[in-house]
Short mmCIF file of C-alpha atoms in Angstrom, two decimals:
data_model
loop_
_atom_site.label_atom_id
_atom_site.label_comp_id
_atom_site.label_asym_id
_atom_site.label_seq_id
_atom_site.Cartn_x
_atom_site.Cartn_y
_atom_site.Cartn_z
CA GLN H 21 90.60 95.13 111.82
CA ALA H 22 93.96 96.46 112.78
CA ASN H 23 97.31 95.40 111.20
CA HIS H 24 100.94 95.77 112.30
CA ALA H 25 101.63 98.93 110.22
CA LEU H 26 99.51 100.96 112.77
CA THR H 27 101.59 100.07 115.66
CA PHE H 28 104.19 102.36 114.12
CA LYS H 29 102.22 104.68 111.83
CA LEU H 30 99.95 105.84 114.36
CA ASP H 31 101.53 109.06 115.25
CA ARG H 32 101.24 110.47 111.85
CA LEU H 33 97.82 108.99 110.71
CA GLY H 34 95.26 111.85 110.22
CA GLY H 35 92.73 112.79 107.76
CA ALA H 36 95.06 115.04 105.54
CA ASP H 37 97.51 112.14 105.40
CA HIS H 38 95.06 109.54 104.20
CA ALA H 39 93.15 112.03 102.15
CA ASP H 40 96.36 113.19 100.30
CA THR H 41 97.50 109.54 99.64
CA SER H 42 93.73 108.59 98.20
CA PHE H 43 93.86 111.66 96.08
CA GLN H 44 97.13 110.90 94.59
CA LEU H 45 96.21 107.22 94.01
CA GLY H 46 93.15 108.18 92.23
CA VAL H 47 94.95 110.48 90.02
CA MET H 48 97.49 107.84 88.98
CA VAL H 49 94.61 105.28 88.34
CA LYS H 50 93.05 107.90 86.10
CA ALA H 51 96.20 108.24 84.14
CA LEU H 52 96.45 104.32 83.78
CA GLN H 53 92.90 104.43 82.62
CA ARG H 54 93.62 107.16 79.73
CA ILE H 55 96.52 105.17 78.69
CA CYS H 56 94.32 101.88 78.65
CA GLU H 57 92.04 103.77 76.14
CA VAL H 58 95.05 103.73 73.61
CA VAL H 59 96.63 100.41 74.69
CA SER H 60 94.54 97.54 76.00
CA LEU H 61 95.96 96.37 79.20
CA THR H 62 96.36 92.49 78.20
CA THR H 63 99.15 90.03 78.63
CA SER H 64 100.39 90.39 75.12
CA ASN H 65 100.73 94.20 75.55
CA LEU H 66 102.51 94.22 78.95
CA ASN H 67 105.86 95.02 77.24
CA VAL H 68 104.50 97.88 75.46
CA TYR H 69 106.45 101.14 76.34
CA GLY H 70 105.75 104.83 75.52
CA HIS H 71 106.24 108.43 76.98
CA GLU H 72 102.75 108.59 78.96
CA ILE H 73 103.71 105.12 80.33
CA ARG H 74 107.08 106.23 81.39
CA ASN H 75 105.48 109.33 83.08
CA LEU H 76 103.21 107.17 85.16
CA LEU H 77 106.04 104.82 85.98
CA ILE H 78 108.14 107.77 87.13
CA ILE H 79 105.16 109.23 89.13
CA SER H 80 104.16 106.06 90.76
CA CYS H 81 107.65 105.30 92.03
CA THR H 82 108.06 108.77 93.59
CA GLU H 83 104.78 108.36 95.45
CA PHE H 84 106.21 104.92 96.61
CA GLU H 85 109.34 106.66 97.74
CA ALA H 86 107.21 109.44 99.46
CA GLN H 87 105.31 106.64 101.35
CA CYS H 88 108.31 104.66 102.50
CA LYS H 89 110.15 107.91 103.72
CA GLY H 90 106.98 108.88 105.53
CA ILE H 91 106.80 105.78 107.49
CA LEU H 92 110.79 105.68 108.36
CA ILE H 93 110.85 109.35 109.39
CA ALA H 94 107.69 108.98 111.59
CA ASN H 95 109.50 106.41 113.41
CA GLY H 96 112.73 108.41 114.06
CA TYR H 97 114.65 106.91 111.34
CA ASN H 98 116.82 110.06 110.35
CA LYS H 99 118.67 109.81 107.17
CA GLN H 100 119.18 112.68 104.96
CA LYS H 101 119.37 110.73 101.83
CA MET H 102 117.50 107.33 101.67
CA SER H 103 117.50 104.89 99.00
CA THR H 104 116.05 101.25 98.47
CA ASN H 105 118.50 100.10 101.07
CA ASP H 106 116.30 101.96 103.57
CA TYR H 107 113.15 101.26 102.01
CA VAL H 108 113.73 97.45 102.13
CA LYS H 109 113.47 97.55 105.84
CA LEU H 110 109.71 97.94 105.64
CA LEU H 111 109.51 94.53 103.82
CA PRO H 112 109.32 92.31 106.97
CA VAL H 113 107.64 94.86 108.95
CA LEU H 114 104.65 95.28 106.78
CA LYS H 115 104.96 91.75 105.23
CA LEU H 116 104.68 93.37 101.69
CA GLY H 117 105.69 90.19 100.09
CA ASP H 118 102.51 88.73 101.18
CA TYR H 119 100.31 90.99 99.32
CA SER H 120 98.84 90.60 95.90
CA VAL H 121 96.09 92.60 94.09
CA ARG H 122 94.15 92.20 90.96
CA VAL H 123 93.51 94.79 88.30
CA SER H 124 89.87 94.18 88.30
CA PRO H 125 88.58 95.49 84.81
CA TYR H 126 91.47 93.51 83.06
CA SER H 127 90.97 89.79 84.06
CA ASP H 128 93.51 88.64 81.13
CA VAL H 129 96.31 90.03 83.39
CA ASN H 130 97.78 88.11 86.13
CA ASP H 131 97.40 89.21 89.77
CA ARG H 132 100.19 91.71 90.73
CA LYS H 133 102.73 90.76 93.49
CA PRO H 134 105.04 93.81 93.23
CA PHE H 135 107.02 92.99 96.34
CA VAL H 136 107.31 89.16 96.11
CA ASN H 137 111.10 89.17 94.89
CA TRP H 138 112.19 92.00 96.88
CA THR H 139 115.48 91.30 98.82
CA SER H 140 117.88 93.44 100.89
CA SER H 141 120.87 91.97 99.14
CA LYS H 142 119.84 93.47 95.98
CA ALA H 143 117.48 96.23 97.08
CA THR H 144 116.86 97.99 93.92
CA GLN H 145 117.50 95.21 91.32
CA SER H 146 115.15 92.76 92.91
CA LEU H 147 112.29 95.26 92.76
CA SER H 148 112.14 95.13 88.82
CA TRP H 149 109.53 97.73 88.38
CA TYR H 150 111.67 100.21 90.62
CA ASP H 151 114.77 99.16 88.74
CA ALA H 152 113.03 100.27 85.47
CA TYR H 153 112.25 103.45 87.06
CA ASN H 154 115.52 104.04 88.09
CA LEU H 155 117.05 103.27 84.52
CA THR H 156 114.66 105.20 82.50
CA LYS H 157 114.59 108.22 84.71
CA HIS H 158 118.26 108.75 84.53
CA ASN H 159 118.67 107.85 81.01
CA ARG H 160 115.63 108.08 78.94
CA GLU H 161 117.40 107.60 75.51
CA THR H 162 119.05 104.34 76.23
CA ALA H 163 116.76 102.91 78.78
CA PHE H 164 113.31 104.21 77.29
CA SER H 165 112.07 100.55 76.59
CA SER H 166 112.39 99.80 80.28
CA ALA H 167 109.36 101.93 81.02
CA THR H 168 106.84 99.17 80.00
CA LEU H 169 103.02 99.09 80.91
CA GLU H 170 103.91 96.13 83.15
CA HIS H 171 106.20 98.00 85.27
CA ALA H 172 103.79 100.98 85.52
CA VAL H 173 101.10 98.69 86.50
CA ASP H 174 103.25 97.19 89.15
CA ALA H 175 104.49 100.32 90.43
CA LEU H 176 100.84 101.46 90.77
CA ALA H 177 99.89 98.24 92.56
CA ALA H 178 102.76 98.85 95.02
CA CYS H 179 101.31 102.25 96.06
CA ALA H 180 98.03 100.81 96.41
CA ILE H 181 99.50 97.98 98.60
CA MET H 182 101.47 100.72 100.66
CA SER H 183 98.23 102.45 101.18
CA PHE H 184 96.39 99.37 102.36
CA ALA H 185 99.52 98.33 104.59
CA GLN H 186 99.12 101.84 106.31
CA PHE H 187 95.27 102.66 106.54
CA GLY H 188 93.84 99.09 106.41
CA LYS H 189 91.89 99.71 103.16
CA LEU H 190 92.23 100.63 99.55
CA PRO H 191 91.21 104.20 99.25
CA LYS H 192 88.61 105.60 96.86
CA GLY H 193 90.20 108.70 95.74
CA GLU H 194 89.89 110.85 92.78
CA ALA H 195 88.98 107.69 90.63
CA ASN H 196 87.84 104.83 92.69
CA THR H 197 90.87 102.98 93.33
CA GLN H 198 88.68 100.00 95.07
CA GLU H 199 87.03 99.31 91.73
CA PHE H 200 90.26 99.13 89.77
CA PHE H 201 92.45 97.28 92.27
CA SER H 202 91.05 94.39 94.42
CA LEU H 203 92.93 92.90 97.22
CA ILE H 204 93.42 89.18 96.59
CA ASP H 205 96.09 88.17 99.37
CA LYS H 206 97.09 90.00 102.44
CA PRO H 207 99.44 88.82 105.57
CA LYS H 208 98.14 87.13 108.47
CA TRP H 209 99.06 88.96 111.92
CA ARG H 210 99.25 87.49 115.21
CA SER H 211 96.88 88.87 117.76
CA PHE H 212 99.72 90.67 119.74
CA ASP H 213 100.72 92.25 116.44
CA CYS H 214 97.40 94.17 116.36
CA TYR H 215 95.71 96.94 118.39
CA THR H 216 92.48 96.32 120.08
CA LYS H 217 89.86 98.73 121.44
CA MET H 218 88.96 96.34 124.18
CA GLY H 219 89.53 97.92 127.61
CA TYR H 220 91.11 101.08 126.31
CA SER H 221 89.72 104.57 126.09
CA ALA H 222 90.28 106.72 122.99
CA GLY H 223 92.71 108.89 125.08
CA GLY H 224 94.73 105.99 126.13
CA TRP H 225 96.52 105.40 122.93
CA GLN H 226 100.14 106.31 122.66
CA ALA H 227 102.22 106.20 119.54
CA ILE H 228 105.26 103.72 119.64
CA HIS H 229 108.23 104.09 117.12
CA TYR H 230 109.31 100.80 115.37
CA PRO H 231 112.91 100.22 116.23
CA PHE H 232 114.18 100.26 112.63
CA PRO H 233 117.89 99.22 112.57
#
């Protein structure tokens, strides 16, 4: 099953890209699993914060940035310095707000919908986990408590969703991301938003850039 992301991601899809994304996600999942050996991932512990949790939040958000930039650049969106004002352009195209994932080993935690409140009018503040990353990255001493377990989990869930939106599946990676995150909700695509193999040879595909404003 294809999805709309492939209509503008095809020109940079490849084994290395997918493998690198899968490996990085696996590394981050393993980091969260190590944290959960010390702090149980339950609803009552979501506001816990600490240095390892902050590190995971920062790494996950930089991975999210890298994935956003990769898609935009692949489509000819040339801007020397990008921010959430640019990344949010992916929200309607990938239908990111329609995704939700479950942290499978920890049923006490609600399904995560990291993009559900994202808006272009407040591109950073409406993405609470990214806003927390921004605060604690630039000023750890005064914003250390923003690096909560909940924000780290949501940032990692966002990376998993970005991977699915691009490649059509959750990767296994170094740790089995498919076992840690379960895809609960995903967008519904119209037939003309999808690629089809019917009537086309493998050599007949041509990458088309998405016309980002």
